[in-house]
CSV table of N, CA and C and ligand atoms in Angstrom, one decimal:
chain,number,residue,atom,x,y,z
A,1,UNK,N,-26.0,1.1,-35.5
A,1,UNK,CA,-27.3,1.1,-34.1
A,1,UNK,C,-27.2,-0.8,-33.7
A,2,UNK,N,-26.9,-1.5,-34.5
A,2,UNK,CA,-26.6,-3.3,-34.1
A,2,UNK,C,-25.7,-3.4,-33.1
A,3,UNK,N,-24.5,-2.8,-33.5
A,3,UNK,CA,-23.5,-2.7,-32.3
A,3,UNK,C,-23.8,-1.7,-31.3
A,4,UNK,N,-24.3,-0.6,-31.2
A,4,UNK,CA,-24.8,0.1,-29.7
A,4,UNK,C,-25.5,-0.9,-29.2
A,5,UNK,N,-26.8,-1.6,-29.6
A,5,UNK,CA,-27.4,-2.8,-29.2
A,5,UNK,C,-27.2,-3.8,-28.4
A,6,UNK,N,-25.9,-3.9,-29.0
A,6,UNK,CA,-25.0,-5.3,-28.8
A,6,UNK,C,-23.9,-4.9,-27.2
A,7,UNK,N,-23.6,-3.6,-27.7
A,7,UNK,CA,-22.4,-3.4,-27.3
A,7,UNK,C,-22.8,-3.7,-24.9
A,8,UNK,N,-23.9,-3.3,-25.0
A,8,UNK,CA,-24.1,-3.7,-23.4
A,8,UNK,C,-23.4,-4.9,-22.9
A,9,UNK,N,-24.1,-6.1,-24.1
A,9,UNK,CA,-24.2,-7.7,-24.0
A,9,UNK,C,-22.4,-7.9,-23.9
A,10,UNK,N,-21.9,-7.6,-25.0
A,10,UNK,CA,-20.6,-7.8,-25.2
A,10,UNK,C,-19.8,-7.0,-24.0
A,11,UNK,N,-19.8,-6.1,-23.7
A,11,UNK,CA,-19.2,-5.7,-22.1
A,11,UNK,C,-19.5,-6.6,-21.2
A,12,UNK,N,-20.9,-7.2,-21.0
A,12,UNK,CA,-21.2,-8.2,-19.7
A,12,UNK,C,-20.6,-9.3,-20.0
A,13,UNK,N,-20.5,-9.9,-21.4
A,13,UNK,CA,-20.2,-10.8,-21.8
A,13,UNK,C,-18.2,-10.8,-21.1
A,14,UNK,N,-17.5,-9.6,-21.9
A,14,UNK,CA,-16.1,-9.1,-21.3
A,14,UNK,C,-16.0,-9.7,-20.0
A,15,UNK,N,-17.2,-8.9,-19.0
A,15,UNK,CA,-17.0,-8.8,-17.2
A,15,UNK,C,-17.1,-9.9,-17.1
A,16,UNK,N,-18.1,-10.8,-17.3
A,16,UNK,CA,-18.1,-12.5,-16.7
A,16,UNK,C,-16.8,-13.1,-17.2
A,17,UNK,N,-16.1,-13.0,-18.1
A,17,UNK,CA,-15.1,-14.2,-17.9
A,17,UNK,C,-13.8,-13.4,-17.9
A,18,UNK,N,-13.9,-12.0,-17.4
A,18,UNK,CA,-13.3,-11.5,-16.6
A,18,UNK,C,-13.2,-12.2,-15.4
A,19,UNK,N,-14.4,-12.0,-14.7
A,19,UNK,CA,-14.3,-12.2,-13.5
A,19,UNK,C,-13.8,-14.1,-13.3
A,20,UNK,N,-13.5,-14.7,-14.1
A,20,UNK,CA,-13.2,-15.9,-14.2
A,20,UNK,C,-11.7,-16.7,-14.2
A,21,UNK,N,-11.1,-15.5,-14.2
A,21,UNK,CA,-9.5,-15.7,-14.7
A,21,UNK,C,-9.4,-14.7,-15.3
A,22,UNK,N,-7.9,-14.4,-15.4
A,22,UNK,CA,-6.8,-13.1,-16.3
A,22,UNK,C,-7.5,-13.9,-17.8
A,23,UNK,N,-7.7,-12.5,-18.7
A,23,UNK,CA,-8.3,-12.6,-20.2
A,23,UNK,C,-7.5,-11.9,-20.9
A,24,UNK,N,-6.8,-12.1,-22.7
A,24,UNK,CA,-6.6,-11.2,-22.8
A,24,UNK,C,-7.1,-10.7,-24.1
A,25,UNK,N,-6.6,-9.8,-25.1
A,25,UNK,CA,-8.1,-9.2,-25.5
A,25,UNK,C,-8.3,-10.2,-27.0
A,26,UNK,N,-6.8,-10.9,-27.3
A,26,UNK,CA,-7.2,-12.0,-28.5
A,26,UNK,C,-8.4,-12.8,-28.1
A,27,UNK,N,-8.4,-13.8,-26.7
A,27,UNK,CA,-9.2,-14.8,-26.5
A,27,UNK,C,-10.3,-14.1,-25.9
A,28,UNK,N,-10.3,-12.5,-25.6
A,28,UNK,CA,-12.1,-12.1,-25.7
A,28,UNK,C,-12.3,-12.3,-27.0
A,29,UNK,N,-11.9,-12.0,-28.1
A,29,UNK,CA,-12.4,-12.0,-29.5
A,29,UNK,C,-12.9,-13.3,-30.1
A,30,UNK,N,-12.2,-14.3,-29.4
A,30,UNK,CA,-12.3,-15.3,-29.8
A,30,UNK,C,-13.7,-16.2,-29.2
A,31,UNK,N,-13.9,-15.7,-27.9
A,31,UNK,CA,-15.3,-15.9,-27.0
A,31,UNK,C,-16.4,-15.2,-28.1
A,32,UNK,N,-16.3,-14.3,-27.9
A,32,UNK,CA,-17.0,-13.5,-28.2
A,32,UNK,C,-17.5,-14.1,-29.7
A,33,UNK,N,-16.4,-14.6,-30.1
A,33,UNK,CA,-16.5,-14.8,-31.9
A,33,UNK,C,-18.0,-16.1,-31.7
A,34,UNK,N,-16.9,-17.3,-30.7
A,34,UNK,CA,-18.0,-18.5,-30.3
A,34,UNK,C,-19.5,-18.4,-30.3
A,35,UNK,N,-19.8,-16.9,-29.2
A,35,UNK,CA,-21.2,-16.1,-29.2
A,35,UNK,C,-21.9,-15.6,-30.2
A,36,UNK,N,-21.0,-15.7,-31.1
A,36,UNK,CA,-22.0,-14.8,-32.3
A,36,UNK,C,-21.9,-13.5,-32.8
A,37,UNK,N,-20.5,-13.1,-32.1
A,37,UNK,CA,-20.5,-11.6,-32.0
A,37,UNK,C,-18.9,-11.5,-32.7
A,38,UNK,N,-19.0,-10.8,-34.1
A,38,UNK,CA,-17.9,-10.4,-34.6
A,38,UNK,C,-17.2,-9.5,-34.6
A,39,UNK,N,-16.5,-9.1,-33.9
A,39,UNK,CA,-16.2,-7.6,-32.9
A,39,UNK,C,-14.7,-6.9,-33.7
A,40,UNK,N,-14.2,-6.0,-34.2
A,40,UNK,CA,-13.7,-5.9,-34.3
A,40,UNK,C,-12.7,-5.0,-33.7
A,41,UNK,N,-11.3,-5.1,-33.8
A,41,UNK,CA,-10.3,-4.8,-33.1
A,41,UNK,C,-11.0,-3.1,-32.8
A,42,UNK,N,-11.5,-2.6,-33.4
A,42,UNK,CA,-12.0,-0.7,-33.7
A,42,UNK,C,-12.8,-1.3,-32.6
A,43,UNK,N,-13.2,-2.0,-32.2
A,43,UNK,CA,-14.5,-1.6,-31.3
A,43,UNK,C,-14.3,-2.2,-30.1
A,44,UNK,N,-13.6,-3.4,-29.9
A,44,UNK,CA,-13.1,-4.4,-29.1
A,44,UNK,C,-12.0,-3.3,-27.6
A,45,UNK,N,-10.8,-3.1,-28.6
A,45,UNK,CA,-9.7,-2.3,-27.8
A,45,UNK,C,-10.2,-1.1,-27.2
A,46,UNK,N,-11.3,-0.2,-27.9
A,46,UNK,CA,-11.6,1.2,-27.1
A,46,UNK,C,-12.4,0.5,-26.0
A,47,UNK,N,-13.7,-0.7,-26.4
A,47,UNK,CA,-14.9,-0.8,-25.3
A,47,UNK,C,-13.1,-1.8,-23.6
A,48,UNK,N,-12.7,-2.3,-24.0
A,48,UNK,CA,-12.0,-2.9,-23.3
A,48,UNK,C,-11.0,-1.5,-22.2
A,49,UNK,N,-10.5,-0.8,-22.8
A,49,UNK,CA,-10.0,0.9,-22.4
A,49,UNK,C,-11.4,1.4,-21.6
A,50,UNK,N,-12.5,1.6,-22.2
A,50,UNK,CA,-13.2,2.2,-21.2
A,50,UNK,C,-13.7,1.5,-20.0
A,51,UNK,N,-13.8,0.0,-20.2
A,51,UNK,CA,-13.9,-0.9,-18.9
A,51,UNK,C,-13.1,-0.7,-18.0
A,52,UNK,N,-11.9,-0.5,-18.3
A,52,UNK,CA,-10.6,-0.2,-17.4
A,52,UNK,C,-10.6,0.9,-17.0
A,53,UNK,N,-10.5,2.3,-17.7
A,53,UNK,CA,-10.9,3.6,-17.4
A,53,UNK,C,-11.9,3.5,-16.3
A,54,UNK,N,-12.8,3.2,-16.5
A,54,UNK,CA,-14.6,3.3,-15.6
A,54,UNK,C,-14.3,2.5,-14.1
A,55,UNK,N,-12.8,1.7,-14.0
A,55,UNK,CA,-12.7,0.9,-12.4
A,55,UNK,C,-13.2,0.0,-12.9
A,56,UNK,N,-14.2,-0.9,-13.9
A,56,UNK,CA,-14.2,-2.6,-13.8
A,56,UNK,C,-13.7,-3.5,-14.3
A,57,UNK,N,-12.3,-3.0,-15.3
A,57,UNK,CA,-11.4,-4.0,-15.0
A,57,UNK,C,-9.9,-3.2,-14.3
A,58,UNK,N,-9.0,-4.6,-14.3
A,58,UNK,CA,-7.8,-3.9,-14.6
A,58,UNK,C,-6.6,-4.8,-15.6
A,59,UNK,N,-5.7,-4.5,-15.7
A,59,UNK,CA,-4.9,-4.9,-16.7
A,59,UNK,C,-3.4,-5.0,-16.1
A,60,UNK,N,-2.6,-6.1,-16.5
A,60,UNK,CA,-1.3,-6.1,-16.2
A,60,UNK,C,-0.4,-6.9,-17.6
A,61,UNK,N,0.4,-6.6,-17.8
A,61,UNK,CA,0.7,-7.3,-19.1
A,61,UNK,C,2.0,-8.4,-18.8
A,62,UNK,N,1.9,-9.7,-19.7
A,62,UNK,CA,2.7,-10.4,-19.2
A,62,UNK,C,3.0,-11.2,-20.3
A,63,UNK,N,4.3,-12.1,-20.0
A,63,UNK,CA,5.0,-12.6,-22.0
A,63,UNK,C,4.3,-14.0,-21.7
A,64,UNK,N,3.7,-14.5,-22.9
A,64,UNK,CA,2.8,-15.7,-23.2
A,64,UNK,C,3.5,-16.5,-24.5
A,65,UNK,N,4.3,-17.4,-24.0
A,65,UNK,CA,4.4,-18.1,-25.4
A,65,UNK,C,5.6,-16.9,-26.0
A,66,UNK,N,6.3,-16.0,-25.4
A,66,UNK,CA,7.2,-14.9,-26.2
A,66,UNK,C,6.6,-13.5,-26.1
A,67,UNK,N,5.2,-14.0,-25.9
A,67,UNK,CA,4.6,-12.5,-26.6
A,67,UNK,C,4.4,-11.5,-25.3
A,68,UNK,N,4.5,-10.6,-25.5
A,68,UNK,CA,3.9,-9.8,-24.9
A,68,UNK,C,2.1,-9.6,-24.8
A,69,UNK,N,1.6,-9.4,-23.8
A,69,UNK,CA,0.0,-9.5,-24.2
A,69,UNK,C,-0.7,-8.7,-23.0
A,70,UNK,N,-1.6,-8.0,-22.9
A,70,UNK,CA,-2.2,-7.5,-21.7
A,70,UNK,C,-3.3,-8.0,-21.5
A,71,UNK,N,-3.1,-8.8,-20.3
A,71,UNK,CA,-4.3,-9.0,-19.3
A,71,UNK,C,-5.1,-8.6,-18.9
A,72,UNK,N,-6.4,-8.8,-18.4
A,72,UNK,CA,-7.8,-8.2,-18.1
A,72,UNK,C,-8.0,-9.1,-16.6
A,73,UNK,N,-8.1,-8.7,-15.6
A,73,UNK,CA,-8.8,-9.4,-14.5
A,73,UNK,C,-10.1,-7.8,-13.9
A,74,UNK,N,-11.4,-8.3,-13.1
A,74,UNK,CA,-12.5,-8.0,-13.0
A,74,UNK,C,-12.4,-7.2,-11.7
A,75,UNK,N,-11.9,-6.2,-11.1
A,75,UNK,CA,-11.9,-5.9,-10.1
A,75,UNK,C,-13.7,-5.7,-9.0
A,76,UNK,N,-13.0,-5.1,-7.9
A,76,UNK,CA,-14.4,-5.8,-6.8
A,76,UNK,C,-15.7,-4.6,-7.6
A,77,UNK,N,-14.9,-3.1,-8.1
A,77,UNK,CA,-16.2,-2.8,-8.6
A,77,UNK,C,-17.0,-3.3,-10.0
A,78,UNK,N,-16.3,-4.0,-11.1
A,78,UNK,CA,-16.5,-4.7,-11.8
A,78,UNK,C,-17.5,-5.7,-11.1
A,79,UNK,N,-17.2,-6.8,-10.4
A,79,UNK,CA,-18.0,-7.3,-9.4
A,79,UNK,C,-19.5,-7.3,-9.4
A,80,UNK,N,-19.5,-5.9,-9.0
A,80,UNK,CA,-20.6,-5.6,-8.6
A,80,UNK,C,-21.8,-5.0,-9.6
A,81,UNK,N,-21.3,-4.4,-10.4
A,81,UNK,CA,-21.7,-4.2,-11.8
A,81,UNK,C,-22.1,-5.9,-12.4
A,82,UNK,N,-21.5,-6.4,-12.5
A,82,UNK,CA,-22.1,-8.1,-12.8
A,82,UNK,C,-23.0,-8.6,-12.0
A,83,UNK,N,-22.7,-8.8,-10.7
A,83,UNK,CA,-24.0,-8.2,-9.7
A,83,UNK,C,-25.2,-8.0,-10.3
A,84,UNK,N,-25.7,-6.9,-10.1
A,84,UNK,CA,-26.4,-6.0,-10.4
A,84,UNK,C,-26.9,-6.5,-11.6
A,85,UNK,N,-26.0,-6.7,-13.0
A,85,UNK,CA,-26.7,-7.1,-14.3
A,85,UNK,C,-27.0,-8.6,-14.4
A,86,UNK,N,-26.4,-9.5,-13.7
A,86,UNK,CA,-27.2,-10.6,-13.2
A,86,UNK,C,-28.5,-10.5,-12.9
A,87,UNK,N,-29.2,-9.4,-12.3
A,87,UNK,CA,-30.5,-9.3,-11.4
A,87,UNK,C,-30.8,-9.5,-12.9
A,88,UNK,N,-30.7,-7.6,-13.4
A,88,UNK,CA,-31.6,-7.6,-14.9
A,88,UNK,C,-30.9,-8.3,-15.5
A,89,UNK,N,-30.6,-8.9,-15.9
A,89,UNK,CA,-30.3,-10.2,-17.2
A,89,UNK,C,-31.8,-11.1,-16.7
A,90,UNK,N,-31.4,-11.6,-15.4
A,90,UNK,CA,-33.0,-13.0,-15.0
A,90,UNK,C,-34.0,-12.1,-15.6
A,91,UNK,N,-34.0,-10.8,-15.3
A,91,UNK,CA,-35.8,-9.9,-15.2
A,91,UNK,C,-36.0,-10.0,-16.9
A,92,UNK,N,-34.7,-9.8,-17.7
A,92,UNK,CA,-35.2,-9.4,-19.0
A,92,UNK,C,-35.3,-10.8,-19.4
A,93,UNK,N,-34.3,-11.7,-19.5
A,93,UNK,CA,-34.8,-13.2,-19.8
A,93,UNK,C,-36.1,-13.4,-19.3
A,94,UNK,N,-36.3,-13.6,-18.1
A,94,UNK,CA,-38.4,-13.9,-17.8
A,94,UNK,C,-39.3,-12.9,-18.5
A,95,UNK,N,-38.9,-12.0,-19.3
A,95,UNK,CA,-40.0,-11.0,-19.6
A,95,UNK,C,-39.8,-11.0,-21.1
A,96,UNK,N,-38.6,-11.2,-21.9
A,96,UNK,CA,-38.8,-11.2,-22.9
A,96,UNK,C,-39.1,-12.9,-23.8
A,97,UNK,N,-38.4,-13.7,-22.9
A,97,UNK,CA,-38.5,-15.3,-23.3
A,97,UNK,C,-39.4,-16.2,-22.8
A,98,UNK,N,-40.4,-15.0,-21.7
A,98,UNK,CA,-41.5,-16.1,-21.4
A,98,UNK,C,-40.8,-17.4,-20.5
B,101,ZN,ZN1,-18.3,-16.7,-23.3
């Protein structure tokens, strides 16, 4: 239930960071941890996959420090979703935090 509540926040977080530059799963996991979300790979990877399947993210493989990693970047559809979400976040913050 808790996971269900925060999954939307997590998805927006991922979209936001993917809009700033390419990011891999490990980096996303670290970033989310910094924000207090301890997300398991069993939640993170299906979430990334769903965002990609939905057309919000695209991925490319690249070798970084001798390791093959999958990097994610936002798509135009993802940008539109993020812009729309920003408005909703603003509204929610204004109401909930007054
Ligand atoms: Zn962040």
